Coordinates of C-alpha atoms and ligand atoms in Angstrom, one line a residue:
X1 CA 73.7 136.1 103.7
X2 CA 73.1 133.8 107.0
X3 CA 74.4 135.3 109.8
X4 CA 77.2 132.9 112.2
X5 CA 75.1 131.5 115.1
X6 CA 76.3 133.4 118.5
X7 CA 79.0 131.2 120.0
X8 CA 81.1 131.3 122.9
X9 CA 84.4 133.4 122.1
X10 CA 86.3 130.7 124.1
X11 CA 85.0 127.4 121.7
X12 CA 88.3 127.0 119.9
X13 CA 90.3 127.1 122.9
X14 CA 87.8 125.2 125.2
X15 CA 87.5 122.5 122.4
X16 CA 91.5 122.9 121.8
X17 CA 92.5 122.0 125.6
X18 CA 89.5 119.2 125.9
X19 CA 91.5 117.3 123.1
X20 CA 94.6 117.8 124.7
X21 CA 93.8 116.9 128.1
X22 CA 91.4 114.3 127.4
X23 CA 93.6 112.1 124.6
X24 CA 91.7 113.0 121.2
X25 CA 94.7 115.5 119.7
X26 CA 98.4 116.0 120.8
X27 CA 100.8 118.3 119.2
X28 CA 103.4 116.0 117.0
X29 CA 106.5 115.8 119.0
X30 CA 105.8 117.5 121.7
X31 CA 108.6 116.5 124.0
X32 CA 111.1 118.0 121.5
X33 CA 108.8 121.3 121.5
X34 CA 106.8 120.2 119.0
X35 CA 106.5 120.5 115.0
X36 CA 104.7 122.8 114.1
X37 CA 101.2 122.0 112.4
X38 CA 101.3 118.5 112.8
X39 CA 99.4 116.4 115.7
X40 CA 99.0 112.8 117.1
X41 CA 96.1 111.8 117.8
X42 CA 95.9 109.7 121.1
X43 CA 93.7 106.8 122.5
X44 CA 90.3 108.8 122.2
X45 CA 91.1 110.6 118.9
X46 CA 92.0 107.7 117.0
X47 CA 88.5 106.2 117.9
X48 CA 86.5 109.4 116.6
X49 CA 88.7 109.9 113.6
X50 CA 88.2 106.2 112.8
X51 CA 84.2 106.8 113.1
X52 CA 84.4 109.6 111.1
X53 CA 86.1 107.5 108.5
X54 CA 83.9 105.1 109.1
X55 CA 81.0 107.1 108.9
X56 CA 81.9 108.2 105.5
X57 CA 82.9 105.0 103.8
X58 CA 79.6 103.4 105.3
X59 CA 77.4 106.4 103.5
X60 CA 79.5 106.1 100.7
X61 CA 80.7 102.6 99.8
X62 CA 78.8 99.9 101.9
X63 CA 75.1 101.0 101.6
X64 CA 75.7 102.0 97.5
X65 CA 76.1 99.3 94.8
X66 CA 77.5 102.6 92.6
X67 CA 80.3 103.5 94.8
X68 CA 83.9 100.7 95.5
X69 CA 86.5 102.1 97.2
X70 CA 90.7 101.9 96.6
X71 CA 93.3 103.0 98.7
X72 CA 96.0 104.3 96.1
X73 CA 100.3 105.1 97.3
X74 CA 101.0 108.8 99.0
X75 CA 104.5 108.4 97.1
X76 CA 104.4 109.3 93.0
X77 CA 106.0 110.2 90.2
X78 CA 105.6 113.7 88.6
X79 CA 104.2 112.7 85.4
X80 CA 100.8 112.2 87.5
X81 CA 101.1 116.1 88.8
X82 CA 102.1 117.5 85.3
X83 CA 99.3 115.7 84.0
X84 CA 96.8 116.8 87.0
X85 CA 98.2 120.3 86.5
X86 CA 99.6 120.5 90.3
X87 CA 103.1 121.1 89.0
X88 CA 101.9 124.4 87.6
X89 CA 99.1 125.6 89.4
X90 CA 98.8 124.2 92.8
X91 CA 100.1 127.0 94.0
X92 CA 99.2 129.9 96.8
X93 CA 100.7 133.4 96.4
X94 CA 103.5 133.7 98.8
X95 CA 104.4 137.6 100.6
X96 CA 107.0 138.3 102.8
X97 CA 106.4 141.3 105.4
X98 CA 108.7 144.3 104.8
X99 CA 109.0 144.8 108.4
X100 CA 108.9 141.9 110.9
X101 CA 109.7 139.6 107.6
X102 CA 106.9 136.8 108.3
X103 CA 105.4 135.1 105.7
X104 CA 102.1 134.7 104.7
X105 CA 99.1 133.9 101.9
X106 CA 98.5 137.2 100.2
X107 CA 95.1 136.2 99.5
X108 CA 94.3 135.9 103.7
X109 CA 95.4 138.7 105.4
X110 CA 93.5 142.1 103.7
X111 CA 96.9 143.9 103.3
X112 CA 97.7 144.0 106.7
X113 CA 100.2 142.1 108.6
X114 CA 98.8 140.0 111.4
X115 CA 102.0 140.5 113.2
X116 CA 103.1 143.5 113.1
X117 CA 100.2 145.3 111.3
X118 CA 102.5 146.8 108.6
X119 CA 100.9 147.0 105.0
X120 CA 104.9 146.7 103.4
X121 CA 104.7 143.2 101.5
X122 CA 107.4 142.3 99.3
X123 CA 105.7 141.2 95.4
X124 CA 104.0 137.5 95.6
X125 CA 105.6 134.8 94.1
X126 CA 103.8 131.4 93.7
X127 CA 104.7 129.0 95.8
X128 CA 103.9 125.4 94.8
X129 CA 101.9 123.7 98.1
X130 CA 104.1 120.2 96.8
X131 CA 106.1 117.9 99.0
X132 CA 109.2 117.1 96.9
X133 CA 111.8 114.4 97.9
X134 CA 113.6 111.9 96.5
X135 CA 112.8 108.2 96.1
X136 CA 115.7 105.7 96.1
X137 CA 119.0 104.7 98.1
X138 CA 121.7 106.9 96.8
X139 CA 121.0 110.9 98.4
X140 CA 120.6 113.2 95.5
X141 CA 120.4 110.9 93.0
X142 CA 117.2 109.0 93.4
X143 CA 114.1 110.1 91.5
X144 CA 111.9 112.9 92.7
X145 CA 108.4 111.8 93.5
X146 CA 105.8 113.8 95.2
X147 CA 104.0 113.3 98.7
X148 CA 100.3 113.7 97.0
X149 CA 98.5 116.7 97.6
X150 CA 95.1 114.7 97.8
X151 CA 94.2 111.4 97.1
X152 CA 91.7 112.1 94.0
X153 CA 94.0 111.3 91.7
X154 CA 95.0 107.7 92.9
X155 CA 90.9 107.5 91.2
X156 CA 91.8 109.0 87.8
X157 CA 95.0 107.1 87.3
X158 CA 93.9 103.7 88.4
X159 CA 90.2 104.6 86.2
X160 CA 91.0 101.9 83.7
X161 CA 92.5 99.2 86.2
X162 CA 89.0 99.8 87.8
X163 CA 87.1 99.5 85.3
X164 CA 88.3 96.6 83.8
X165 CA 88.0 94.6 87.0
X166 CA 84.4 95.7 88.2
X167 CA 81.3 95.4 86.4
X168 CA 80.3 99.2 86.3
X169 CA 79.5 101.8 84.3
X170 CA 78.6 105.6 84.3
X171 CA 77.1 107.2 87.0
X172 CA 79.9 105.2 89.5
X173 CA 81.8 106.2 91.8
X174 CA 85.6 105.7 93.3
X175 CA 86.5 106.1 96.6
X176 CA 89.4 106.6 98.7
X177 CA 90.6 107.7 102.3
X178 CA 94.0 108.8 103.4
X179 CA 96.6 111.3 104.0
X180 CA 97.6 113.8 101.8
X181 CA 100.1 116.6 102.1
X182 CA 100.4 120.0 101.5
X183 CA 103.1 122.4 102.4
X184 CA 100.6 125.4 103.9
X185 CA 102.2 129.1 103.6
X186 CA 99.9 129.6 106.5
X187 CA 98.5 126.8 108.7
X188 CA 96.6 127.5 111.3
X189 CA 93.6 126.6 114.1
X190 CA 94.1 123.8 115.1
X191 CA 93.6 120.8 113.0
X192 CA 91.6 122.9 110.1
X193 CA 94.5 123.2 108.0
X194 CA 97.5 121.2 108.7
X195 CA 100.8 120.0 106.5
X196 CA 99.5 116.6 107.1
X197 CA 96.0 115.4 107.2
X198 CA 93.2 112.8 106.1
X199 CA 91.1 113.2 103.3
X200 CA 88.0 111.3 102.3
X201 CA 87.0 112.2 98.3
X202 CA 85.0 110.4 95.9
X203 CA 84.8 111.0 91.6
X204 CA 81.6 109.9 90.5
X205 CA 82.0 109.4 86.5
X206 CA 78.7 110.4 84.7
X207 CA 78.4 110.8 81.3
X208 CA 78.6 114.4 80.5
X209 CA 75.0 115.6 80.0
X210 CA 74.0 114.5 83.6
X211 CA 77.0 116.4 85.0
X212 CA 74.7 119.4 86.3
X213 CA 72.5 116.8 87.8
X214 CA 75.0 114.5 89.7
X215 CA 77.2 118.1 90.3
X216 CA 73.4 119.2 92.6
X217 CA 72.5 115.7 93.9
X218 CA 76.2 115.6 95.7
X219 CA 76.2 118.9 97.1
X220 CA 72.5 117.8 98.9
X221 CA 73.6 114.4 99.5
X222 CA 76.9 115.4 101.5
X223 CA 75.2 118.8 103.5
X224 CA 72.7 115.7 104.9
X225 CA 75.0 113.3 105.6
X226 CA 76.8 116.1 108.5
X227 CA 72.8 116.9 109.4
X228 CA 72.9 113.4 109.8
X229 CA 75.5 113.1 112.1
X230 CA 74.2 116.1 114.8
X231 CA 75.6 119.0 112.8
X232 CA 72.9 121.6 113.6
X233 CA 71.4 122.8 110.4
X234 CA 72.0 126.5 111.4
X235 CA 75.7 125.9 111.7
X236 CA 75.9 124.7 107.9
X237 CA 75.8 126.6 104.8
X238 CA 76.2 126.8 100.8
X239 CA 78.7 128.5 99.1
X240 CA 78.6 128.9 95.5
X241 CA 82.2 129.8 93.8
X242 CA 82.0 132.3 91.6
X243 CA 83.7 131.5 88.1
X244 CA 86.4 133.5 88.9
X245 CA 87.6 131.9 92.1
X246 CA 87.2 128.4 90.4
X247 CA 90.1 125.9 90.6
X248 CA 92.4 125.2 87.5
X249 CA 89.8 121.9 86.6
X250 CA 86.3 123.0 88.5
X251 CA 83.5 123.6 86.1
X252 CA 81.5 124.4 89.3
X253 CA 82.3 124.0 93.1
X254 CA 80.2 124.5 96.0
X255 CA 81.5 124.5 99.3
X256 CA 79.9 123.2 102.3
X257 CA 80.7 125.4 104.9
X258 CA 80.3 125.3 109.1
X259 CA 80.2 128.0 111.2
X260 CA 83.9 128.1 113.2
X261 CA 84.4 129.7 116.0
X262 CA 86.3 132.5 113.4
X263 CA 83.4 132.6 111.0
X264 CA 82.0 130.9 107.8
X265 CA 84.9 128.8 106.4
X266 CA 85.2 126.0 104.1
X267 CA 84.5 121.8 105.9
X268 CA 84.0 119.9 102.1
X269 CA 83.9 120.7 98.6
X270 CA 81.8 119.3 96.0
X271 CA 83.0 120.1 92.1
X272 CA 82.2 119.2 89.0
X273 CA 85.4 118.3 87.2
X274 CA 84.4 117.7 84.0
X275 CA 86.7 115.6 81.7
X276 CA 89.8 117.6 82.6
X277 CA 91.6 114.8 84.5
X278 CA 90.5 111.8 82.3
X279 CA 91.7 113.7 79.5
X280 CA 94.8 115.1 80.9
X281 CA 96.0 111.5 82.0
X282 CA 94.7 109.9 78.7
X283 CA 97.0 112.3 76.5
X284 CA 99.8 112.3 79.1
X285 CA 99.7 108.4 79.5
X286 CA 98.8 107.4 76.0
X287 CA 96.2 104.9 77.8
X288 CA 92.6 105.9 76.5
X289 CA 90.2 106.6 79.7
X290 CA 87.0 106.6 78.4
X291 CA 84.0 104.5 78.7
X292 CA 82.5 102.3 75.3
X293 CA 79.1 102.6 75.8
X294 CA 78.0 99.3 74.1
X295 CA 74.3 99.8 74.1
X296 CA 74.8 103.4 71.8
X297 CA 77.6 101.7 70.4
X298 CA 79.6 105.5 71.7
X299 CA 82.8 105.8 73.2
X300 CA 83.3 108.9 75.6
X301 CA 85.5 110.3 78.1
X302 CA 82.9 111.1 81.7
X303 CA 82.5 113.8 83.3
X304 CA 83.7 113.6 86.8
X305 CA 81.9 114.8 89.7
X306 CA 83.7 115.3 93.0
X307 CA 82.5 115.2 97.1
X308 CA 86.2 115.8 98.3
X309 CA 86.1 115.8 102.4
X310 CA 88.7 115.9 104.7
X311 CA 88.4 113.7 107.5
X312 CA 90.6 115.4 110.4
X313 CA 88.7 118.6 109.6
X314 CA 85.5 117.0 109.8
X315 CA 86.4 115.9 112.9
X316 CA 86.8 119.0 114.6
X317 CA 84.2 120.5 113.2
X318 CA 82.1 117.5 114.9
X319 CA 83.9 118.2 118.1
X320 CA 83.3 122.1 117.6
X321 CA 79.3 121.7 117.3
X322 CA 79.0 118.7 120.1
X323 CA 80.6 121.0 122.7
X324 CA 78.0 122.0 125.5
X325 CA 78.5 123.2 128.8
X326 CA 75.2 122.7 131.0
X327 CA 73.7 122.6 134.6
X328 CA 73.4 119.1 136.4
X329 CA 72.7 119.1 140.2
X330 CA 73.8 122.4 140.6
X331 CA 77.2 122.1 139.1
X332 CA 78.3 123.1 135.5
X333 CA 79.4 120.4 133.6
X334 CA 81.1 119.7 129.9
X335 CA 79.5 117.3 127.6
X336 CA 80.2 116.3 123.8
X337 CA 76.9 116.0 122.5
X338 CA 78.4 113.3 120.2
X339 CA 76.3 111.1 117.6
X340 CA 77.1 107.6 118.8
X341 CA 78.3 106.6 115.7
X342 CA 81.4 109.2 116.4
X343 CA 81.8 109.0 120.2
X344 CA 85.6 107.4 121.4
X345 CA 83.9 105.2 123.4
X346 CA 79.8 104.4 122.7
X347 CA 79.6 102.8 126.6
X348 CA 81.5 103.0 129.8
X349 CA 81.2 99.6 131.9
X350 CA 82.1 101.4 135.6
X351 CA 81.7 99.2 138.9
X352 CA 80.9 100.9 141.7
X353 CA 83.3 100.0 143.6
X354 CA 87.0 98.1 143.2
X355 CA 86.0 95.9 145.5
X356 CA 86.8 92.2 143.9
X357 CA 83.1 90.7 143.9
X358 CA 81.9 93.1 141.7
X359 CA 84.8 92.3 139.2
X360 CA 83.6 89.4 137.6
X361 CA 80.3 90.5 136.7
X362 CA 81.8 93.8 135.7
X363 CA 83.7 92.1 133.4
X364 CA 81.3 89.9 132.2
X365 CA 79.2 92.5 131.1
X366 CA 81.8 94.3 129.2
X367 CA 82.8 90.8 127.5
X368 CA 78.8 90.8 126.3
X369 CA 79.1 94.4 124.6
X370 CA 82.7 94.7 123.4
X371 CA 82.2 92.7 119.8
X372 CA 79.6 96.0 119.4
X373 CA 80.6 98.6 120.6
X374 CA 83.6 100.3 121.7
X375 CA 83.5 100.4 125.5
X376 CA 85.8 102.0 128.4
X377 CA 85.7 100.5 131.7
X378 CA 87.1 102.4 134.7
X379 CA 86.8 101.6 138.1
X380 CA 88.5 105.2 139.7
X381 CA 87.2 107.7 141.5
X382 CA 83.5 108.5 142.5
X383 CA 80.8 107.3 140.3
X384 CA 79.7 111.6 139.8
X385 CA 83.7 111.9 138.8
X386 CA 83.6 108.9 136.4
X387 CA 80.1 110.2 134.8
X388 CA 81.0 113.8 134.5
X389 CA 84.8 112.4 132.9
X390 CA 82.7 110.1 130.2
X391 CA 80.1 112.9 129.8
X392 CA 82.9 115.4 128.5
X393 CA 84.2 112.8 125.9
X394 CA 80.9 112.2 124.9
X395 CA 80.1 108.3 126.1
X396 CA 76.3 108.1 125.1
X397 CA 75.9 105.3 127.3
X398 CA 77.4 104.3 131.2
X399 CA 76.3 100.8 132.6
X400 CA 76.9 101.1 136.3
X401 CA 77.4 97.8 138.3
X402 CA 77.1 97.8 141.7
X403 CA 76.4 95.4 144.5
X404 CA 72.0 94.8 143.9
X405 CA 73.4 93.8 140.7
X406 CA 74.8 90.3 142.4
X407 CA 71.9 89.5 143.4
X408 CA 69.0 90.7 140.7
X409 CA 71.4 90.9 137.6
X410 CA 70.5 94.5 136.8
X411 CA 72.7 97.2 136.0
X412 CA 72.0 100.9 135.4
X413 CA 72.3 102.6 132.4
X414 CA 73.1 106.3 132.4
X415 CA 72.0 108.4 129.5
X416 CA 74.6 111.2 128.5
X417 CA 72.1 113.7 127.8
X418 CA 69.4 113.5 129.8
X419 CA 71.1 112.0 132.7
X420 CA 68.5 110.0 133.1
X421 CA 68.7 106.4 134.7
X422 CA 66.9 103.4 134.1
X423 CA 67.6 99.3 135.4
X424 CA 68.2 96.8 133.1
X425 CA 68.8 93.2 133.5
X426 CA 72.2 92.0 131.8
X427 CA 70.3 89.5 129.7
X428 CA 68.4 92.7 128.2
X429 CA 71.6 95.4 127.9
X430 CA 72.7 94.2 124.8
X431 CA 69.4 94.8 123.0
X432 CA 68.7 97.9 125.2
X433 CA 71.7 99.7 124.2
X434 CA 71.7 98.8 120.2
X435 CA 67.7 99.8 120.5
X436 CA 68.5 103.3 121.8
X437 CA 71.7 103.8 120.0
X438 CA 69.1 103.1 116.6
X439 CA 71.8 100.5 115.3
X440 CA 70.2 99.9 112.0
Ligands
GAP1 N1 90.5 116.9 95.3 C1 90.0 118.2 95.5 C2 90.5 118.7 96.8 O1 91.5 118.2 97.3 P1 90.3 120.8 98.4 O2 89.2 121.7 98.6 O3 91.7 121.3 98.2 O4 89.9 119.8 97.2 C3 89.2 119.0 100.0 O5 90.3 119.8 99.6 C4 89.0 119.0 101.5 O6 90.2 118.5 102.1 C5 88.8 120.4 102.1 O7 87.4 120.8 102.0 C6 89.2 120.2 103.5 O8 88.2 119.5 104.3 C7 90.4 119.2 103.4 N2 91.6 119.9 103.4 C8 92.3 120.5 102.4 N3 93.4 121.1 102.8 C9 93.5 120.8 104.1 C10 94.5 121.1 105.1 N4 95.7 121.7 104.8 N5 94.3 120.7 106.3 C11 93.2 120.0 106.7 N6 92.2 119.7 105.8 C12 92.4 120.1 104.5

């Protein structure tokens, strides 16, 4: 078994306060003391989630002619969770210490209490991870519907509506982003496992002797797509499930796991599902979900396989492996080595100084690469200050403006990095920056 790469004891809490202080994660309601194991995320946090998302649905949906996307309700009605089984088994087993009377997953803590370190524990009892409320005006007498608990099954209900409207058929692919909701005995670190978080899954329908197939081509596809994105390949690994430990529809999961500052833990899941929810929600329905295969003349229910992600844990994990602390001029400095594709901001537009004739072309510069890329412009402090405050949010790329640039039109363009500074006329940034950034 790979050993965890040696990291610094202090990454979860070094990465937890850079979030905080810098604007990529707040605690939810913070001013009322917060709720607990929910978060905001702020002005840089909502950029990086949105490239992650981004990231994904580019990979996914936009350079495949297999894969279209939805974007199914969070509300729904509990036919869809007896069918999908979540009712009955979407549950974690639920003990209650003896002594200090916390609560926790049986199945995380060895026996042991992690408060009080009693080994007391009342008999587990399932507890179903479901959101339950009611839908309607009238309080206790509307219907009960269900926040979902991931979004896969917007794909499986909405199979035939799909379909039916696009011309595709087995191997495809449906797609979806969004929130999901799980009441968690135990949340904990962070963002890694909240109440509330974002979710990026895709079912690929196969027909059923190409399952294995699909079920190995995922689990590569998605381990390359985080190599892809500056995950070091040392700080990634495969986890088989063992039959036992499979989920109520898995015929075969895999886990793609990343090396947290706690140890080897789960970051996505790829399984193959079989039939189980096509046929569940066929018999449940009464609507047939199958495919007619008009070329064999064979009707057949797929086999689904299934790349399920979660976008706000993928997110810190990107934030956990970017962190760096290094040596420039002497001084230590924090960086996110960020891909570009992720970073909050891909350039910072800072004028040397706030004096007014270096305003306009300031701004006219940022006006050139706004449309492409997402840009911060800040005119405080000393230019070290302002590069060392981009370099710890992880701007690839500053453009400095200063007074030569009135009169050669040339600005300087500061690489995160390397530190490394090169001139280069306005009339050339644009093509400059989308050249390094590799824009393809
Ligand atoms: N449709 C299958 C499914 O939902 P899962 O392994 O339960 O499978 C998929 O969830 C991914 O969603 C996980 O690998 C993880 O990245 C993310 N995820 C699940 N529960 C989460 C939670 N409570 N907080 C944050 N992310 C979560």
């Amino acid at each position: 078994m790979e050993s965890t790469p040696a990291l610094d004891p202090d990454l979860l809490e070094k990465v937890t306060n850079l979030a905080k202080r810098r604007g990529f994660i707040f605690q939810s309601a913070e001013i009322y003391g917060g709720f607990r194991s929910t978060y905001d995320y702020g002005p840089l946090g909502v950029n990086m989630l949105r490239n992650v998302k981004q990231a994904w649905w580019r990979s996914m949906v936009q350079l495949r002619d297999d894969i279209v996307g939805i974007d199914a309700a969070i509300l729904g009605p509990p036919a869809v969770w007896a069918a999908s089984g979540h009712l009955e088994t979407f549950t974690d087993p639920l003990v209650d210490c003896r002594r200090c009377k916390e609560r926790w997953r049986e199945d995380k803590i060895d026996g042991v209490c992690p408060n009080c370190g009693s080994t007391e524990f009342t008999e587990p009892r399932a507890f179903n991870l479901m959101f339950k409320t009611q839908a309607g005006p009238v309080e206790g007498e509307g219907a009960t519907a269900y926040l979902r608990p991931e979004t896969a099954q917007g794909m499986f209900t909405n199979f035939a509506n799909v379909l039916s409207t696009i011309r595709k058929k087995p191997p495809f692919g449906i797609a979806q982003i969004g929130k999901s909701f799980r009441n968690e005995i135990t949340p904990q670190n962070f963002v890694f496992r909240t109440r509330e978080f974002e979710q990026m899954e895709m079912e690929y329908f196969v027909p059923p002797a190409e399952a294995e197939q699909w079920y190995q081509y995922w689990v590569q596809v998605r381990h390359d797509w985080y190599l892809d994105l500056g995950i070091p390949r040392e700080m990634l690994r495969l986890h088989e499930h063992a039959a036992a430990d499979l989920s109520h529809y898995s015929k075969g999961t895999t886990d793609i796991e990343f090396a947290y500052p706690w140890g080897w833990d789960e970051l996505e899941g790829i399984a193959n599902r079989g039939d189980y929810d096509l046929t569940q929600h066929s018999n449940a329905s009464g609507t047939r979900l199958e495919y007619f295969d008009q070329t064999a003349n064979v009707r057949y229910t797929p086999y689904v396989i299934e790349p399920a992600a979660g976008a706000t844990r993928a997110m810190m994990a990107f934030l956990l492996a970017a962190y760096h602390e290094d040596e420039v001029d002497g001084e230590t400095r924090t960086l996110l080595r960020l891909d570009w594709r992720l970073a909050p901001y891909q350039v910072a537009i800072l004028p040397l100084s706030k004096k007014p004739e270096l305003e306009g072309v300031s701004r006219e510069v940022l006006a050139k690469l706004q449309p492409f890329f997402m840009c911060d412009y800040d005119v405080t402090q000393s230019i070290g200050r302002r590069y060392r405050r981009q370099d710890e949010v992880g701007t690839p790329f500053c453009v400095t403006v200063d007074f030569g640039t009135l009169e050669d039109r040339a600005v300087t363009v500061r690489d995160r990095d390397t530190t490394e500074q090169t001139r280069v006329k306005i009339d050339d940034l644009l093509a400059e920056l989308l050249d390094r950034a590799n824009v393809t």
